[in-house]
Short mmCIF file of C-alpha atoms and ligand atoms in Angstrom, two decimals:
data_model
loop_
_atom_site.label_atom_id
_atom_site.label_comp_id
_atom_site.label_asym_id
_atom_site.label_seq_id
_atom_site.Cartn_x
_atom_site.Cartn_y
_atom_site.Cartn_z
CA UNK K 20 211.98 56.81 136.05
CA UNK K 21 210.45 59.86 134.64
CA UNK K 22 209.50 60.14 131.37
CA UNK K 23 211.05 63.50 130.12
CA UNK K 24 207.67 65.73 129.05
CA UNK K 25 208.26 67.29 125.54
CA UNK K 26 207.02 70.82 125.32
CA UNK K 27 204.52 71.04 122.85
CA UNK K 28 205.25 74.24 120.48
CA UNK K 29 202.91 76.29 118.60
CA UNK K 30 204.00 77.59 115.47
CA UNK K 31 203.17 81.07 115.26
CA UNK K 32 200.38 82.16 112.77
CA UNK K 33 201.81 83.78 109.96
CA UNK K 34 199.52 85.88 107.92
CA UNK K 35 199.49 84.74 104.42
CA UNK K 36 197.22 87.40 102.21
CA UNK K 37 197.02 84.83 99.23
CA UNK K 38 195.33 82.31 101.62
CA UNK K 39 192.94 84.36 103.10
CA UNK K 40 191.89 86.21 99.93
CA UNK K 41 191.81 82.23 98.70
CA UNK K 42 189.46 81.46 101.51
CA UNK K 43 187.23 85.01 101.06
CA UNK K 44 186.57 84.06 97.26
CA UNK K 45 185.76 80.66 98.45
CA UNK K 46 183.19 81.93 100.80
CA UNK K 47 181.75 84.00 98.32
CA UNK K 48 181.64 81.35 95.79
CA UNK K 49 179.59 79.27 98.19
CA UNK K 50 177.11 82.02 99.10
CA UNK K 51 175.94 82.18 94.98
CA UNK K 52 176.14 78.72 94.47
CA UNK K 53 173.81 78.82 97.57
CA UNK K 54 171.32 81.22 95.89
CA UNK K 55 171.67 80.01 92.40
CA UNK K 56 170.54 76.30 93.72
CA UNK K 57 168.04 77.64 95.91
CA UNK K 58 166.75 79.97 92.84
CA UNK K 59 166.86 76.55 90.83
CA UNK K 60 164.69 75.01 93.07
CA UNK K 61 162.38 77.91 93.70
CA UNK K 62 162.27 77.95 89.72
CA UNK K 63 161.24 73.94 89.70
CA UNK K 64 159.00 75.04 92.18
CA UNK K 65 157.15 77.37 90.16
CA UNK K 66 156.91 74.86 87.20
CA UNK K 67 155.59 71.96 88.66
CA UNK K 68 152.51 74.36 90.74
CA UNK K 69 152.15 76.08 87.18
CA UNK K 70 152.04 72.48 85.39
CA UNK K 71 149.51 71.35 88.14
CA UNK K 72 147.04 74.09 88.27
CA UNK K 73 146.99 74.09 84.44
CA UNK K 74 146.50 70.46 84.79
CA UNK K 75 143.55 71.21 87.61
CA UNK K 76 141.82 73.86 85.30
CA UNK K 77 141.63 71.43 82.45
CA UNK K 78 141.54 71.52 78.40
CA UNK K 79 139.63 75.24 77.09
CA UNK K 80 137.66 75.23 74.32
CA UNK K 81 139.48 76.71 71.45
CA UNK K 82 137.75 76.42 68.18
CA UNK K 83 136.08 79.71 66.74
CA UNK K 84 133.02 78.83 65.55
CA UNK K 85 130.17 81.45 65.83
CA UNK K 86 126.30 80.57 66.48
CA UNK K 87 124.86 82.92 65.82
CA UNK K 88 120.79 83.35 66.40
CA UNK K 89 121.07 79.92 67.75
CA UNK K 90 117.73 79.24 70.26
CA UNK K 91 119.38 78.31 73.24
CA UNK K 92 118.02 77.03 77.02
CA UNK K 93 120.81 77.14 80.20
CA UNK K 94 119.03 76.10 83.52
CA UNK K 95 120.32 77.39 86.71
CA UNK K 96 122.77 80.51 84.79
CA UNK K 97 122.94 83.20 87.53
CA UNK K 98 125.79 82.01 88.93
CA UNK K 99 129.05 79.19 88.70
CA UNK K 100 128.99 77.10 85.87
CA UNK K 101 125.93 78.24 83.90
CA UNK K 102 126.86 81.56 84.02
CA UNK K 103 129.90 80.99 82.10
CA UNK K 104 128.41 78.56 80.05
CA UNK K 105 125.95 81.86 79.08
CA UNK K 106 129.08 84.62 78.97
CA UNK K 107 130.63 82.31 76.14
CA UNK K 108 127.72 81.20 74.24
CA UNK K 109 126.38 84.72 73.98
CA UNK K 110 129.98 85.85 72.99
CA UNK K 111 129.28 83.60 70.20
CA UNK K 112 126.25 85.18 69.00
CA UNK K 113 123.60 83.37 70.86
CA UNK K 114 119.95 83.88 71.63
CA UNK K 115 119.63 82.57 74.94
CA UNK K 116 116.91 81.65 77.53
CA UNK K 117 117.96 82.00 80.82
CA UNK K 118 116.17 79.63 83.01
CA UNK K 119 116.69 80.29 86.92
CA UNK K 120 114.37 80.35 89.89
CA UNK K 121 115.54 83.55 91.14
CA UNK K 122 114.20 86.45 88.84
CA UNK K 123 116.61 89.14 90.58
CA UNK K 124 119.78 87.16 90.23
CA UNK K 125 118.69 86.41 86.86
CA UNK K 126 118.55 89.48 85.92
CA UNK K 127 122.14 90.78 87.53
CA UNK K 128 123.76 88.28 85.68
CA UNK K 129 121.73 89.11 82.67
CA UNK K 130 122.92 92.98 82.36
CA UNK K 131 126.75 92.03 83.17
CA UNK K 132 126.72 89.48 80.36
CA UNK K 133 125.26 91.79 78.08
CA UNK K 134 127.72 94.58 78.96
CA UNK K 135 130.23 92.07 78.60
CA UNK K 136 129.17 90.57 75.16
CA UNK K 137 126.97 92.96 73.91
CA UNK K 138 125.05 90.50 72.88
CA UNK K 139 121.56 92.23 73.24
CA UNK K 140 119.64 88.84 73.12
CA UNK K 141 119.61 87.53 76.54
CA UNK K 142 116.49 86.65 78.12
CA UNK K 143 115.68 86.37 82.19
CA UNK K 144 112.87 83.56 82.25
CA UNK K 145 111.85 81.94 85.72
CA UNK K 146 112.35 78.32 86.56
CA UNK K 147 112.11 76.47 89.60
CA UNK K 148 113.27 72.81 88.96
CA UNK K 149 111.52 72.07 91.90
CA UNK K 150 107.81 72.47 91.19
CA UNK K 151 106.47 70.75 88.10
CA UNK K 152 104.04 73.45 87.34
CA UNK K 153 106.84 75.77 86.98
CA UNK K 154 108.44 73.59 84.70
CA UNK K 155 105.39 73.48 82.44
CA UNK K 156 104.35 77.08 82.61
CA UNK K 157 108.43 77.92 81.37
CA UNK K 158 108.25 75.76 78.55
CA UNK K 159 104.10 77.34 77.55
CA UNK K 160 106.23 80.02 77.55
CA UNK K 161 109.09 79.68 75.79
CA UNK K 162 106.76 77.49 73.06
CA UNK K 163 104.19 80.87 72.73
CA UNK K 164 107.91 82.36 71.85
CA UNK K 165 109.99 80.20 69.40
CA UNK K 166 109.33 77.49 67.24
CA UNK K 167 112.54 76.05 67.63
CA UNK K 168 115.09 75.06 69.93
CA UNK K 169 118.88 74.69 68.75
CA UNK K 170 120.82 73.49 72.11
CA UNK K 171 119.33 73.16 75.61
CA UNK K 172 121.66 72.96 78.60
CA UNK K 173 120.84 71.13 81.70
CA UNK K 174 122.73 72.55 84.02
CA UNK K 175 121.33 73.40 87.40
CA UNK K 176 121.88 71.74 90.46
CA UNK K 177 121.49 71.23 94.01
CA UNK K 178 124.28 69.00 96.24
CA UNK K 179 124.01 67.57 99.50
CA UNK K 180 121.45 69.69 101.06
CA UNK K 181 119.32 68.44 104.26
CA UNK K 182 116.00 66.71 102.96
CA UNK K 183 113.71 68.37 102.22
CA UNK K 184 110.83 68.19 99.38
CA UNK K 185 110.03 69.31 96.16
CA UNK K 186 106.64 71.36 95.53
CA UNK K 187 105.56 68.22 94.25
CA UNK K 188 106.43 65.93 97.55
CA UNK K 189 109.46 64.28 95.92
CA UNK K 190 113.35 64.39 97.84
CA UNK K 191 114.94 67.27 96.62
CA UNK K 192 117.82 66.84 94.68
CA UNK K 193 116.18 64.07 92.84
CA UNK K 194 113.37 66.13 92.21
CA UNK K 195 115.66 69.05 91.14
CA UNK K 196 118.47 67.53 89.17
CA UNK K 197 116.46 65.15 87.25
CA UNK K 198 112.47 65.20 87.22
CA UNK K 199 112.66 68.64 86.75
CA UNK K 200 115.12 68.49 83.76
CA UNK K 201 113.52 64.95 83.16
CA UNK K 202 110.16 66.90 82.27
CA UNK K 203 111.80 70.16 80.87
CA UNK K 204 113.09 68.00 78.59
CA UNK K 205 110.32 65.70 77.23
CA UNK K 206 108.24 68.46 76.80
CA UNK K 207 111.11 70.54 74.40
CA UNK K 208 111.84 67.43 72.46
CA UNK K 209 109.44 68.96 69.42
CA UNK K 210 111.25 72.25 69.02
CA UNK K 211 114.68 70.45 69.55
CA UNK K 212 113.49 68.35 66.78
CA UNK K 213 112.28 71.40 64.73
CA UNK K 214 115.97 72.21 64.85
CA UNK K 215 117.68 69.74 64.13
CA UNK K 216 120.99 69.08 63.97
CA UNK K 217 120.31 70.11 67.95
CA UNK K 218 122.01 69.57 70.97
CA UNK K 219 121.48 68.81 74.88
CA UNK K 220 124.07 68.80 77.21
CA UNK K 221 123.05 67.03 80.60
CA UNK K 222 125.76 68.48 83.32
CA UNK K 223 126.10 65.56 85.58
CA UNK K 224 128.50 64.76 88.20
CA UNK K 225 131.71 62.10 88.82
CA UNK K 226 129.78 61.69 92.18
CA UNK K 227 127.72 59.27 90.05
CA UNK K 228 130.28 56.39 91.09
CA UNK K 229 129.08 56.64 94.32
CA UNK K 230 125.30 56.45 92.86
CA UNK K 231 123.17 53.44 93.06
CA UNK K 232 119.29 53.75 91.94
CA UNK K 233 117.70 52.79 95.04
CA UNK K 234 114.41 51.03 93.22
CA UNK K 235 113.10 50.40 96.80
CA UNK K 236 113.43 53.79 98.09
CA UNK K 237 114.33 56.65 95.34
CA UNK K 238 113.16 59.35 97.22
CA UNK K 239 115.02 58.31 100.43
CA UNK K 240 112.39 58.45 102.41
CA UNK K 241 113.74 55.06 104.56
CA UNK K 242 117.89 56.52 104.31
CA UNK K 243 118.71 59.89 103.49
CA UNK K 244 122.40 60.16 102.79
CA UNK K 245 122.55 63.76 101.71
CA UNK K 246 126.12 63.60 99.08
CA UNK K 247 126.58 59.35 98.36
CA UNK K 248 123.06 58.53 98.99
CA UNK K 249 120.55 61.46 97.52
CA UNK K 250 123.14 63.48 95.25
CA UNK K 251 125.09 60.81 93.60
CA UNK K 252 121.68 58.82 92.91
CA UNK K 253 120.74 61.73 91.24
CA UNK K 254 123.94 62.37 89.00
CA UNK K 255 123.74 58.47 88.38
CA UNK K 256 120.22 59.09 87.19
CA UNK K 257 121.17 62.06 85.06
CA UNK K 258 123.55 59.73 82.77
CA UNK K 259 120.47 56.85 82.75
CA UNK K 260 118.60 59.34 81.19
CA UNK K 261 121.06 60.51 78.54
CA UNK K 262 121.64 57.13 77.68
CA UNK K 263 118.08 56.21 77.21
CA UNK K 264 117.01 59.57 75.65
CA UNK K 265 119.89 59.09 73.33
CA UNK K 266 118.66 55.78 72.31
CA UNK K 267 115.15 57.05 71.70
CA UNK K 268 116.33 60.06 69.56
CA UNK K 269 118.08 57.92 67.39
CA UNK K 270 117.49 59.22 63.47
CA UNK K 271 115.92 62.33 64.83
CA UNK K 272 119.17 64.57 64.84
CA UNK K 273 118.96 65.68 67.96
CA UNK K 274 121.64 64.68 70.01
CA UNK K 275 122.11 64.48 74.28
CA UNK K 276 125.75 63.86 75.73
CA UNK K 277 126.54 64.64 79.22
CA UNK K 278 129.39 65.39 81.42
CA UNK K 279 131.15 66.40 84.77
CA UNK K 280 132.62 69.68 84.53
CA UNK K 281 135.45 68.85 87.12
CA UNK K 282 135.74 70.46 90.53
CA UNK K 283 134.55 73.78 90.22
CA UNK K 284 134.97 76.91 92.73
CA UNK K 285 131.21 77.89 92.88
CA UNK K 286 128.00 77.95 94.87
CA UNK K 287 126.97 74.68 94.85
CA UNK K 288 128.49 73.70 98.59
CA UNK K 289 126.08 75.94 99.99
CA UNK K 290 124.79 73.48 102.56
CA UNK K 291 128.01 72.27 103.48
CA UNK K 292 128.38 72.48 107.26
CA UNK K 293 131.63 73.28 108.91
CA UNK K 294 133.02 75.67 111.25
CA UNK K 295 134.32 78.94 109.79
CA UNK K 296 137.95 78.41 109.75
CA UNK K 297 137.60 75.32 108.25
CA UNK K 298 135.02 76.88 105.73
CA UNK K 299 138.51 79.67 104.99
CA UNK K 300 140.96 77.14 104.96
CA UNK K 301 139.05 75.12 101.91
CA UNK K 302 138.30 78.66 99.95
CA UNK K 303 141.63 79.15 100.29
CA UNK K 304 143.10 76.06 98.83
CA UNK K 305 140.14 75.63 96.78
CA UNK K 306 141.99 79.34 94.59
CA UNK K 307 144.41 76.56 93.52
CA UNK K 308 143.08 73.60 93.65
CA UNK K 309 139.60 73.50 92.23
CA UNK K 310 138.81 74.67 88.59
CA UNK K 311 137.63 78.27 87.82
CA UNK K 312 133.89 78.65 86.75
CA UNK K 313 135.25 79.09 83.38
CA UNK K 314 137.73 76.28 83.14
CA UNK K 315 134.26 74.05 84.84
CA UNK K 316 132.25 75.82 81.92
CA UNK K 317 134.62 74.18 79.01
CA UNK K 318 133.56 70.69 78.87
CA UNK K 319 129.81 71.69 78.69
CA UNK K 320 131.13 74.44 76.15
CA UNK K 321 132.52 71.96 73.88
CA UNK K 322 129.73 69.50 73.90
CA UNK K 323 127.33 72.45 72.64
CA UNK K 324 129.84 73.60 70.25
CA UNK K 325 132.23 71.61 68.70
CA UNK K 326 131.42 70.59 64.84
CA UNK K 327 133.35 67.68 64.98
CA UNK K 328 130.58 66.75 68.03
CA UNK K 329 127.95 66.49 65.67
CA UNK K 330 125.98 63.02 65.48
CA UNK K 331 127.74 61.73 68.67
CA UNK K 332 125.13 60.94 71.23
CA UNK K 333 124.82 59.33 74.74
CA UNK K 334 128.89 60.09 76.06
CA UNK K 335 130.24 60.55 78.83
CA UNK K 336 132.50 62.91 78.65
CA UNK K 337 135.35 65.08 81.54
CA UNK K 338 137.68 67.37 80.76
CA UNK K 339 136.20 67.55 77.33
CA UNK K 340 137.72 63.76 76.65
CA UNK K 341 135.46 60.87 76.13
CA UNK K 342 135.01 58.67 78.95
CA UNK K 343 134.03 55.10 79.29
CA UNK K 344 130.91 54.49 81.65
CA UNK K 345 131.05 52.27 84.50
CA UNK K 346 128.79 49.17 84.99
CA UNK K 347 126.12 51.01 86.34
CA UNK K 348 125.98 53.99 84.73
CA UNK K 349 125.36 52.10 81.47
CA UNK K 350 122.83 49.76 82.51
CA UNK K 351 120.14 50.05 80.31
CA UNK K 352 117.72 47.92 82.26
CA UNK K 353 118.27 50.04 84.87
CA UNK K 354 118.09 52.96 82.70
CA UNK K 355 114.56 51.91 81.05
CA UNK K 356 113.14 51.19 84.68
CA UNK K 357 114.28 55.02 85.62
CA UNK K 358 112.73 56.46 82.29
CA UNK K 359 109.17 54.63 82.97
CA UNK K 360 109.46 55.75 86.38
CA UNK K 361 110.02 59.01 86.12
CA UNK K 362 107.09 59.37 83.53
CA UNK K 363 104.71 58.47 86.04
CA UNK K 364 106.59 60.83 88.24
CA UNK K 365 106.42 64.35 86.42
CA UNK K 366 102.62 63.00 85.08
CA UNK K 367 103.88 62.36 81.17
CA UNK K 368 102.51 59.35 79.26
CA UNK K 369 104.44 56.63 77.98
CA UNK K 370 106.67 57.42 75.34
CA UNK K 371 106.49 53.79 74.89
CA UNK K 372 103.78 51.61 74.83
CA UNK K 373 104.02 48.87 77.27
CA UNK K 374 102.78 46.21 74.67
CA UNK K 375 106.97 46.95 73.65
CA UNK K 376 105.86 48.35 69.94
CA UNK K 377 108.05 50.94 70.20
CA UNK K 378 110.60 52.30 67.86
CA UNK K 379 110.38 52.10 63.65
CA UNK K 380 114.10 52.85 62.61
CA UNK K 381 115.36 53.85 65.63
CA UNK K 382 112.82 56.87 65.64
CA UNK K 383 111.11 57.92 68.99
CA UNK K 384 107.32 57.08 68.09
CA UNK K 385 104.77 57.16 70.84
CA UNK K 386 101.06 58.16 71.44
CA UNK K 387 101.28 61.87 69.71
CA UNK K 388 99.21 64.16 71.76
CA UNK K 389 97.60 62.82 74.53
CA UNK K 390 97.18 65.16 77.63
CA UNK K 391 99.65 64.72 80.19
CA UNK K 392 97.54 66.23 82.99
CA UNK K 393 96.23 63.79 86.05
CA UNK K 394 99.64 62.19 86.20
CA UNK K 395 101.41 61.48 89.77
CA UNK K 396 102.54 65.04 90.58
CA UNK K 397 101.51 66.41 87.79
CA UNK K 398 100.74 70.07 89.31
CA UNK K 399 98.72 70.27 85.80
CA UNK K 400 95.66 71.52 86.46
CA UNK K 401 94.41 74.29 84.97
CA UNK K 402 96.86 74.72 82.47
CA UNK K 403 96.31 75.30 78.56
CA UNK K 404 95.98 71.77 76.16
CA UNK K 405 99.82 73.45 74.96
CA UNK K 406 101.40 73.37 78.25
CA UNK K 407 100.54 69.88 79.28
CA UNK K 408 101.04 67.94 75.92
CA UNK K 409 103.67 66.35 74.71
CA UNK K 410 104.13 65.86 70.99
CA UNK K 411 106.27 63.00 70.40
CA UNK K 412 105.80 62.18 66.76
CA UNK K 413 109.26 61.94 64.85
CA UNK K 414 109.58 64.67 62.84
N1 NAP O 235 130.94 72.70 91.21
C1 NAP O 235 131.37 71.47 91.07
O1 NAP O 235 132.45 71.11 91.55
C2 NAP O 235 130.54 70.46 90.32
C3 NAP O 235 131.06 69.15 90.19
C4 NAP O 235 130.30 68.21 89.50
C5 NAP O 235 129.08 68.56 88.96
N2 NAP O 235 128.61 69.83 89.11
C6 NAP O 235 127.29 70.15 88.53
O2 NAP O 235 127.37 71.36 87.81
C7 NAP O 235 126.08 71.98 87.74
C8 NAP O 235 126.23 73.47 88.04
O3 NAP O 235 126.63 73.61 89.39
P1 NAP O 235 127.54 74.81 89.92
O4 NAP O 235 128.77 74.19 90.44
O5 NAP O 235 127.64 75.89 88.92
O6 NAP O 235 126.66 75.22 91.18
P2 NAP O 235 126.02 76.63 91.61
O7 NAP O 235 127.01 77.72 91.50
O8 NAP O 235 125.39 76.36 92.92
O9 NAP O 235 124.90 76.85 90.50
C9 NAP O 235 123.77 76.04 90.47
C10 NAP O 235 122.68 76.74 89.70
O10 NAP O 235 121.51 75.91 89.73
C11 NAP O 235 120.42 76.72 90.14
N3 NAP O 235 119.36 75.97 90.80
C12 NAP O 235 119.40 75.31 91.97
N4 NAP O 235 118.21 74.82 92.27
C13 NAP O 235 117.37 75.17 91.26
C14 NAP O 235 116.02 74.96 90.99
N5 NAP O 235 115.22 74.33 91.85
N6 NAP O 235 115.49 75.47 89.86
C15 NAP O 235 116.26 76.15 88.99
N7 NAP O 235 117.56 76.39 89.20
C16 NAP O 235 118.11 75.90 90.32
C17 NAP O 235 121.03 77.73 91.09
O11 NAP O 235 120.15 78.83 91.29
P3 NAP O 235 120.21 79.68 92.66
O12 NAP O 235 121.44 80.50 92.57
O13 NAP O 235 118.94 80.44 92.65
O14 NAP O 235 120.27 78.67 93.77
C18 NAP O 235 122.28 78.08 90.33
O15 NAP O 235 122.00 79.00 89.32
C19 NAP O 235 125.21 71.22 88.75
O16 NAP O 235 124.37 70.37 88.05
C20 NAP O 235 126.20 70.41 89.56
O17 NAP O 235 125.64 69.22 90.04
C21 NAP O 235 129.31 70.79 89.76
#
């Protein structure tokens, strides 16, 4: 038997306006609630990169306070950091030595500061970081011109470059980023102390944690590992020294913090090797990602400026906060073996005597004037009794 098929009827489509004007407002409903949610997260969007690169650039330096006819010393100021460093301190009414190796660029920073500030009292002085001599004959000079310092700034720097050697035979970014300023230093500490209250500021690095003080080999002569070996030894050695200079100055009112000013869009990659799309794909995101030169300028900015800074001595310090020291950044046996070496390096005498005699009340005390020339590298020949002693009598 058959099964009897059942037509299968279609009901006509009857056109109901209410419906379809139902359906069309639907529709249209769903095409803005697209756009409002897509604005809403476009909006979030915008927030969180805004939140982030504010967070990236970092705390600025707010308070108002004026220096005027303040002595002041930046190292390495014709471009990136320094140069901001310079552009706000002579905003604030600053006399200020600039210390760079290149006299030209010197200078064009020089005349764009001044037209920016005004600030007539900008000087171009040569210093190469990298010869020992040149380090002496800048500070004969600056000494024949002030009789006080109120802030020095050591801020120049080389990073990961292929080894090479300092006019002096030493590795390069040792020899640069601390004997030089190692030296520079020593021999300003009497005009810093004429001033006091004075200041330094030591711009180090956070590569330090990747520093070790390689007693065996510090000029990697044996292993030359151009940003964890060479660069971050000499970061590491930059806070040693603060730390130990900090100690020694103790009583004397002048003061020495240092810091890492974050990671700044400037110059200092210069030797970094890649090929040229790689090089534009990192200076692209490097616009958003890495600090400005004058967000990386704030940290050494504060620590030369702020009031509420003065008497606090041998910090750390990032983003302008306070920062604990790791193991081996605040080893002071460490740090006294890199201070003893590096006076026999840059040719200065013993600011303390080995028979351990050293300090009355904290004070630095040492062996007043003798000559410094005949020292290890001490490029001093032929230089005037002022330009190669040190005068390290508390004052
Ligand atoms: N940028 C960062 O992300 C970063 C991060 C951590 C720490 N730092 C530290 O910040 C400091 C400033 O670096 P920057 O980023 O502003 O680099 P930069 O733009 O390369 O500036 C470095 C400055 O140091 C000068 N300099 C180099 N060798 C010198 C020498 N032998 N004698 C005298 N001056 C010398 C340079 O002069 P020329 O122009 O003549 O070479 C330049 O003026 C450095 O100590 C660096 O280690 C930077």
């Amino acid at each position: 038997m058959s099964e009897a098929v059942t037509p299968t009827t279609t009901t006509p489509t009857v056109f109901d306006p209410t419906a379809e004007a139902a359906e069309k407002a639907l529709c249209f409903r769903g095409i803005w609630a697209w756009l409002v949610l897509i604005l809403l997260i476009g909006l979030a969007v915008f927030a969180v990169m805004w939140l982030l690169r504010k967070f990236i650039q970092g705390p600025v330096y707010r308070k108002k306070n004026r220096i005027d006819g303040k002595v002041v010393i930046v190292t390495g100021c014709n471009t990136g950091i320094g140069k901001e460093t310079v552009l706000e301190l002579a905003r604030r009414g600053a006399k200020i030595y600039m210390a760079c190796r290149d006299p030209a660029r010197c200078e064009a920073a020089r005349i764009e500061i001044i037209d920016r500030t005004q600030n007539q009292q900008l000087f171009n002085r040569s210093l190469d970081l990298g010869s020992l001599e040149s380090v002496r004959n800048f500070v004969a000079r600056f000494k024949a011109e002030e009789t006080r310092l109120d802030l020095l700034v050591n801020n120049a720097g080389i990073m990961a470059c292929p080894r090479s050697l300092t006019a002096d035979g030493y590795e390069q970014q040792f020899g640069v980023n601390h004997l030089g300023h190692f030296l520079l230093t020593n021999l300003l500490l009497d005009r810093l102390k004429q001033a006091s209250p004075s200041r330094i500021v030591v711009v180090s690095s956070a590569a330090h944690l990747f520093g070790r003080i390689n007693r065996e080999d510090l000029m990697s002569e044996r292993k030359y590992g151009k940003f964890f070996g060479a660069y971050s030894q000499s970061k590491l050695a930059n806070i040693l020294f603060t730390l130990k200079l900090s100690k020694l100055l103790q009583g004397s009112g002048v003061t020495v913090n240092c810091c890492h000013p974050g990671v700044v869009r400037t110059e200092l990659n210069r030797h970094f090797v890649a090929p040229g799309w790689v090089k534009s794909c990192i200076q692209t995101l490097a616009l958003y990602f890495m600090k400005s030169p004058q967000a990386g300028a704030q940290t050494s900015l504060r620590l030369a400026l702020d009031p509420s800074l003065e008497g606090s001595s041998g910090d750390y310090y990032s983003d302008s906060m306070r920062f604990p020291l790791v193991p081996w950044a605040r080893n002071m046996e460490t740090a006294d073996w890199l201070w003893r070496e590096s006076e026999k390096l840059v040719g200065l005498p013993p600011i303390e005597p080995q028979n351990g005699g050293v300090q009355q009340n904290g004070n630095v005390t040492g062996n007043g004037t003798r000559p410094v020339a005949g020292g290890a590298g001490g490029g001093g020949g032929g230089e005037s009794i002022e330009t190669v002693v040190v005068d390290r009598t508390s004052s």
